[in-house]
Amino acid sequence: MVKKIVLGIDIGGTNTVFGLIEKSGNILFIEHIPTLGHEPADSLVNRLAEKVDSFLEDHPEGELAGIGVGAPNGNHYNGIVQDPPNLSWGYVDMVSLLREKFNCNVSLTNDANAAALGEKYFGIAKDMNDFITITLGTGLGSGIFSGGKILYGYDSLAGEIGHLSIDQNGRKCSCELKGCLEMYASAKGIKETVIELLQVNPGDDFLSSLDLDNVDGKMIDRAVDDGVESAISVYEFTAEKLA
């Protein structure tokens, strides 16, 4: 008996996570690959397809019925990923790329909106009609539900609080604005905070031990748990900006 399944894809600035899922929400397969944002988007799609095709070949009872994609600056209306701030893609017709590769229906939205939809249908927000989901990763995003419906706005980019400026003279963002919240409360924001604290205290043992090209949040977590003051300062500064 053929089992209809869907492919869910979360494109992040660092990693892309994807899984094959039953209608009930049961996850059959989950995997992740590095996004490699300096490469063309079709290279990512090809690498992803290799993993998915391999699973489907081993499970011929599964039929891919559709694909849902969450991507930074994903436009729900036209299927285009619009110049995502942490990827060097420009404008990419992601829906067409995936439809051509997998020959099925594809729906695209902003990654934070996708997270909000997940919470509404399968998570903590099942019984909520009005809520905001904030996603923290390489960048910062938000998905907004109002009156039981997600807010897309005119251009499908409503609620992008990551690019609201909280300091007009603050850190320069990849979107060319200064002081975007994303530049303080995200993985890249934490990296900038570490750099600034090192400039003030270059002899700090913990901060000096971090690889500034790949700041490891788990290392900071462990240091906070161990009571390392400089690590606590990083998170206190981040939390203050997010609040």
mmCIF file of C-alpha atoms in Angstrom:
data_model
loop_
_atom_site.group_PDB
_atom_site.id
_atom_site.type_symbol
_atom_site.label_atom_id
_atom_site.label_comp_id
_atom_site.label_asym_id
_atom_site.label_seq_id
_atom_site.Cartn_x
_atom_site.Cartn_y
_atom_site.Cartn_z
ATOM 1 C CA MET A 1 0.000 0.000 0.000
ATOM 2 C CA VAL A 2 1.387 3.392 -1.018
ATOM 3 C CA LYS A 3 1.967 5.788 1.860
ATOM 4 C CA LYS A 4 1.798 9.498 1.021
ATOM 5 C CA ILE A 5 4.506 11.519 2.735
ATOM 6 C CA VAL A 6 5.728 15.094 2.570
ATOM 7 C CA LEU A 7 9.181 16.620 2.636
ATOM 8 C CA GLY A 8 9.791 19.472 5.054
ATOM 9 C CA ILE A 9 12.857 21.671 4.489
ATOM 10 C CA ASP A 10 14.266 24.325 6.817
ATOM 11 C CA ILE A 11 16.962 26.360 5.060
ATOM 12 C CA GLY A 12 19.190 28.113 7.581
ATOM 13 C CA GLY A 13 22.193 30.350 7.223
ATOM 14 C CA THR A 14 24.492 27.587 8.499
ATOM 15 C CA ASN A 15 22.641 24.284 8.116
ATOM 16 C CA THR A 16 19.658 22.994 6.169
ATOM 17 C CA VAL A 17 17.487 20.482 8.035
ATOM 18 C CA PHE A 18 14.989 18.310 6.190
ATOM 19 C CA GLY A 19 12.729 15.387 6.941
ATOM 20 C CA LEU A 20 10.091 13.094 5.479
ATOM 21 C CA ILE A 21 6.865 13.225 7.433
ATOM 22 C CA GLU A 22 3.503 11.463 7.537
ATOM 23 C CA LYS A 23 0.214 13.395 7.602
ATOM 24 C CA SER A 24 -0.043 12.708 11.332
ATOM 25 C CA GLY A 25 3.225 14.542 11.912
ATOM 26 C CA ASN A 26 5.204 11.363 12.496
ATOM 27 C CA ILE A 27 8.782 11.896 11.290
ATOM 28 C CA LEU A 28 10.108 9.011 9.193
ATOM 29 C CA PHE A 29 13.508 10.456 8.381
ATOM 30 C CA ILE A 30 15.453 13.550 9.368
ATOM 31 C CA GLU A 31 18.846 14.775 8.196
ATOM 32 C CA HIS A 32 20.856 17.953 7.881
ATOM 33 C CA ILE A 33 23.535 19.249 5.538
ATOM 34 C CA PRO A 34 25.633 22.430 5.583
ATOM 35 C CA THR A 35 23.910 25.181 3.617
ATOM 36 C CA LEU A 36 27.156 26.552 2.112
ATOM 37 C CA GLY A 37 25.594 29.890 1.240
ATOM 38 C CA HIS A 38 28.503 30.868 -0.999
ATOM 39 C CA GLU A 39 27.414 28.146 -3.436
ATOM 40 C CA PRO A 40 24.475 28.466 -5.868
ATOM 41 C CA ALA A 41 21.081 27.445 -4.502
ATOM 42 C CA ASP A 42 20.765 24.607 -7.015
ATOM 43 C CA SER A 43 23.867 22.990 -5.495
ATOM 44 C CA LEU A 44 22.071 22.834 -2.157
ATOM 45 C CA VAL A 45 18.983 21.342 -3.815
ATOM 46 C CA ASN A 46 21.111 18.693 -5.555
ATOM 47 C CA ARG A 47 22.847 17.672 -2.328
ATOM 48 C CA LEU A 48 19.528 17.503 -0.513
ATOM 49 C CA ALA A 49 17.926 15.472 -3.306
ATOM 50 C CA GLU A 50 20.656 12.829 -3.077
ATOM 51 C CA LYS A 51 19.766 12.181 0.574
ATOM 52 C CA VAL A 52 16.012 12.174 0.002
ATOM 53 C CA ASP A 53 16.179 9.991 -3.117
ATOM 54 C CA SER A 54 18.325 7.472 -1.261
ATOM 55 C CA PHE A 55 15.709 7.165 1.485
ATOM 56 C CA LEU A 56 12.828 6.845 -0.993
ATOM 57 C CA GLU A 57 14.668 4.129 -2.921
ATOM 58 C CA ASP A 58 15.006 2.137 0.297
ATOM 59 C CA HIS A 59 11.322 2.717 1.150
ATOM 60 C CA PRO A 60 9.366 2.233 -2.111
ATOM 61 C CA GLU A 61 6.086 2.199 -0.176
ATOM 62 C CA GLY A 62 6.470 5.965 0.318
ATOM 63 C CA GLU A 63 5.181 8.423 -2.291
ATOM 64 C CA LEU A 64 6.268 12.057 -2.091
ATOM 65 C CA ALA A 65 3.035 14.078 -2.179
ATOM 66 C CA GLY A 66 4.452 17.548 -1.637
ATOM 67 C CA ILE A 67 7.164 19.755 -0.189
ATOM 68 C CA GLY A 68 7.017 22.569 2.352
ATOM 69 C CA VAL A 69 9.984 24.933 2.616
ATOM 70 C CA GLY A 70 10.943 27.511 5.211
ATOM 71 C CA ALA A 71 13.702 29.863 4.047
ATOM 72 C CA PRO A 72 15.010 33.276 5.075
ATOM 73 C CA ASN A 73 13.158 35.927 3.055
ATOM 74 C CA GLY A 74 10.994 33.221 1.493
ATOM 75 C CA ASN A 75 8.060 34.834 -0.323
ATOM 76 C CA HIS A 76 4.897 32.770 0.124
ATOM 77 C CA TYR A 77 3.196 34.496 -2.805
ATOM 78 C CA ASN A 78 5.714 33.979 -5.610
ATOM 79 C CA GLY A 79 7.923 31.124 -4.361
ATOM 80 C CA ILE A 80 11.095 33.213 -4.488
ATOM 81 C CA VAL A 81 13.794 33.434 -1.825
ATOM 82 C CA GLN A 82 14.499 37.153 -1.973
ATOM 83 C CA ASP A 83 18.154 38.046 -1.375
ATOM 84 C CA PRO A 84 18.495 36.260 1.990
ATOM 85 C CA PRO A 85 20.811 38.252 4.293
ATOM 86 C CA ASN A 86 23.064 35.342 5.306
ATOM 87 C CA LEU A 87 23.302 33.666 1.893
ATOM 88 C CA SER A 88 24.863 34.969 -1.323
ATOM 89 C CA TRP A 89 22.035 33.794 -3.585
ATOM 90 C CA GLY A 90 20.348 36.964 -4.704
ATOM 91 C CA TYR A 91 16.818 36.139 -5.888
ATOM 92 C CA VAL A 92 16.151 32.396 -6.307
ATOM 93 C CA ASP A 93 12.955 30.738 -7.535
ATOM 94 C CA MET A 94 13.177 27.966 -4.949
ATOM 95 C CA VAL A 95 9.725 26.560 -5.694
ATOM 96 C CA SER A 96 10.612 26.006 -9.361
ATOM 97 C CA LEU A 97 13.974 24.437 -8.460
ATOM 98 C CA LEU A 98 12.368 21.923 -6.113
ATOM 99 C CA ARG A 99 9.369 21.226 -8.346
ATOM 100 C CA GLU A 100 11.691 20.413 -11.236
ATOM 101 C CA LYS A 101 13.831 18.156 -9.057
ATOM 102 C CA PHE A 102 11.052 16.228 -7.287
ATOM 103 C CA ASN A 103 8.052 16.631 -9.631
ATOM 104 C CA CYS A 104 5.490 17.465 -6.935
ATOM 105 C CA ASN A 105 3.690 20.433 -5.388
ATOM 106 C CA VAL A 106 5.905 22.842 -3.443
ATOM 107 C CA SER A 107 4.985 25.591 -0.983
ATOM 108 C CA LEU A 108 7.465 28.172 0.331
ATOM 109 C CA THR A 109 7.306 30.584 3.236
ATOM 110 C CA ASN A 110 9.622 32.533 5.496
ATOM 111 C CA ASP A 111 11.495 30.226 7.873
ATOM 112 C CA ALA A 112 10.088 31.905 10.978
ATOM 113 C CA ASN A 113 6.549 31.669 9.585
ATOM 114 C CA ALA A 114 7.154 27.957 9.028
ATOM 115 C CA ALA A 115 8.201 27.611 12.669
ATOM 116 C CA ALA A 116 5.026 29.420 13.775
ATOM 117 C CA LEU A 117 2.889 27.128 11.596
ATOM 118 C CA GLY A 118 4.587 24.118 13.156
ATOM 119 C CA GLU A 119 3.787 25.357 16.659
ATOM 120 C CA LYS A 120 0.173 26.054 15.657
ATOM 121 C CA TYR A 121 -0.532 22.629 14.176
ATOM 122 C CA PHE A 122 1.767 20.336 16.150
ATOM 123 C CA GLY A 123 3.263 22.302 19.058
ATOM 124 C CA ILE A 124 2.564 24.449 22.073
ATOM 125 C CA ALA A 125 0.320 26.923 20.208
ATOM 126 C CA LYS A 126 -2.417 24.459 19.161
ATOM 127 C CA ASP A 127 -5.019 26.278 21.259
ATOM 128 C CA MET A 128 -3.739 29.801 20.601
ATOM 129 C CA ASN A 129 -5.028 32.241 17.994
ATOM 130 C CA ASP A 130 -2.678 35.139 18.735
ATOM 131 C CA PHE A 131 1.022 34.532 19.332
ATOM 132 C CA ILE A 132 4.526 35.301 18.081
ATOM 133 C CA THR A 133 7.229 32.719 17.409
ATOM 134 C CA ILE A 134 10.803 34.028 17.558
ATOM 135 C CA THR A 135 13.506 31.943 15.896
ATOM 136 C CA LEU A 136 17.128 32.298 16.940
ATOM 137 C CA GLY A 137 19.825 30.864 14.686
ATOM 138 C CA THR A 138 22.440 32.353 12.393
ATOM 139 C CA GLY A 139 19.993 35.263 12.220
ATOM 140 C CA LEU A 140 16.764 36.156 14.014
ATOM 141 C CA GLY A 141 13.233 35.847 12.658
ATOM 142 C CA SER A 142 9.630 35.950 13.807
ATOM 143 C CA GLY A 143 6.296 34.507 12.724
ATOM 144 C CA ILE A 144 3.058 36.163 13.854
ATOM 145 C CA PHE A 145 -0.400 34.604 14.246
ATOM 146 C CA SER A 146 -3.362 36.960 14.661
ATOM 147 C CA GLY A 147 -6.969 35.833 14.829
ATOM 148 C CA GLY A 148 -5.904 32.278 14.052
ATOM 149 C CA LYS A 149 -4.168 33.240 10.819
ATOM 150 C CA ILE A 150 -0.531 33.849 10.036
ATOM 151 C CA LEU A 151 0.339 37.392 8.983
ATOM 152 C CA TYR A 152 2.123 37.479 5.636
ATOM 153 C CA GLY A 153 1.684 41.147 4.799
ATOM 154 C CA TYR A 154 1.727 42.721 1.360
ATOM 155 C CA ASP A 155 5.125 41.294 0.383
ATOM 156 C CA SER A 156 5.064 38.123 2.528
ATOM 157 C CA LEU A 157 7.724 39.585 4.840
ATOM 158 C CA ALA A 158 5.534 40.917 7.665
ATOM 159 C CA GLY A 159 6.969 40.641 11.155
ATOM 160 C CA GLU A 160 10.679 40.628 10.286
ATOM 161 C CA ILE A 161 11.732 41.908 13.696
ATOM 162 C CA GLY A 162 15.295 40.739 13.123
ATOM 163 C CA HIS A 163 15.773 43.732 10.863
ATOM 164 C CA LEU A 164 14.191 46.330 13.108
ATOM 165 C CA SER A 165 16.885 48.765 14.215
ATOM 166 C CA ILE A 166 17.320 49.087 17.968
ATOM 167 C CA ASP A 167 20.353 51.376 17.644
ATOM 168 C CA GLN A 168 20.695 53.719 14.662
ATOM 169 C CA ASN A 169 24.436 53.958 15.315
ATOM 170 C CA GLY A 170 24.868 50.277 16.108
ATOM 171 C CA ARG A 171 26.441 47.325 14.369
ATOM 172 C CA LYS A 172 26.146 47.202 10.587
ATOM 173 C CA CYS A 173 23.915 44.395 9.328
ATOM 174 C CA SER A 174 24.219 42.467 6.066
ATOM 175 C CA CYS A 175 20.954 44.156 5.011
ATOM 176 C CA GLU A 176 22.933 47.462 5.067
ATOM 177 C CA LEU A 177 21.011 48.900 8.039
ATOM 178 C CA LYS A 178 22.671 49.644 11.366
ATOM 179 C CA GLY A 179 21.637 48.294 14.727
ATOM 180 C CA CYS A 180 19.343 45.483 13.545
ATOM 181 C CA LEU A 181 18.182 43.259 16.414
ATOM 182 C CA GLU A 182 19.631 40.294 14.505
ATOM 183 C CA MET A 183 23.106 41.762 14.957
ATOM 184 C CA TYR A 184 22.777 41.348 18.726
ATOM 185 C CA ALA A 185 20.434 38.406 19.393
ATOM 186 C CA SER A 186 21.571 35.622 17.043
ATOM 187 C CA ALA A 187 24.606 33.432 16.423
ATOM 188 C CA LYS A 188 26.359 36.116 14.399
ATOM 189 C CA GLY A 189 25.326 38.709 16.982
ATOM 190 C CA ILE A 190 26.909 36.642 19.756
ATOM 191 C CA LYS A 191 30.096 36.442 17.695
ATOM 192 C CA GLU A 192 30.182 40.255 17.455
ATOM 193 C CA THR A 193 29.611 40.515 21.205
ATOM 194 C CA VAL A 194 32.530 38.169 21.889
ATOM 195 C CA ILE A 195 34.780 40.270 19.634
ATOM 196 C CA GLU A 196 33.763 43.495 21.376
ATOM 197 C CA LEU A 197 34.309 42.028 24.853
ATOM 198 C CA LEU A 198 37.730 40.753 23.779
ATOM 199 C CA GLN A 199 38.681 44.260 22.693
ATOM 200 C CA VAL A 200 37.854 45.481 26.197
ATOM 201 C CA ASN A 201 39.515 42.536 27.943
ATOM 202 C CA PRO A 202 42.001 40.861 25.549
ATOM 203 C CA GLY A 203 43.458 38.738 28.338
ATOM 204 C CA ASP A 204 40.252 36.881 29.165
ATOM 205 C CA ASP A 205 41.073 33.172 29.131
ATOM 206 C CA PHE A 206 37.661 31.909 28.045
ATOM 207 C CA LEU A 207 36.946 34.460 25.317
ATOM 208 C CA SER A 208 40.482 34.052 23.949
ATOM 209 C CA SER A 209 39.920 30.295 23.648
ATOM 210 C CA LEU A 210 36.988 30.711 21.220
ATOM 211 C CA ASP A 211 37.416 30.297 17.467
ATOM 212 C CA LEU A 212 36.124 33.648 16.214
ATOM 213 C CA ASP A 213 35.458 32.208 12.758
ATOM 214 C CA ASN A 214 33.125 29.619 14.257
ATOM 215 C CA VAL A 215 31.920 30.662 17.694
ATOM 216 C CA ASP A 216 30.490 27.556 19.362
ATOM 217 C CA GLY A 217 27.318 28.340 21.302
ATOM 218 C CA LYS A 218 27.549 25.023 23.155
ATOM 219 C CA MET A 219 30.931 26.043 24.563
ATOM 220 C CA ILE A 220 29.394 29.277 25.825
ATOM 221 C CA ASP A 221 26.470 27.304 27.314
ATOM 222 C CA ARG A 222 28.845 25.042 29.230
ATOM 223 C CA ALA A 223 30.896 27.991 30.430
ATOM 224 C CA VAL A 224 27.748 29.748 31.669
ATOM 225 C CA ASP A 225 26.756 26.583 33.554
ATOM 226 C CA ASP A 226 30.250 26.560 35.091
ATOM 227 C CA GLY A 227 29.870 30.171 36.218
ATOM 228 C CA VAL A 228 32.469 31.739 33.888
ATOM 229 C CA GLU A 229 31.838 35.479 34.232
ATOM 230 C CA SER A 230 32.800 36.493 30.690
ATOM 231 C CA ALA A 231 30.491 33.851 29.204
ATOM 232 C CA ILE A 232 27.657 35.056 31.428
ATOM 233 C CA SER A 233 28.361 38.614 30.233
ATOM 234 C CA VAL A 234 27.884 37.512 26.607
ATOM 235 C CA TYR A 235 24.426 36.091 27.331
ATOM 236 C CA GLU A 236 23.391 38.947 29.614
ATOM 237 C CA PHE A 237 24.184 41.464 26.868
ATOM 238 C CA THR A 238 22.286 39.366 24.300
ATOM 239 C CA ALA A 239 19.249 38.967 26.569
ATOM 240 C CA GLU A 240 19.180 42.695 27.315
ATOM 241 C CA LYS A 241 19.024 43.519 23.597
ATOM 242 C CA LEU A 242 16.360 40.889 22.923
ATOM 243 C CA ALA A 243 14.222 42.159 25.808
#
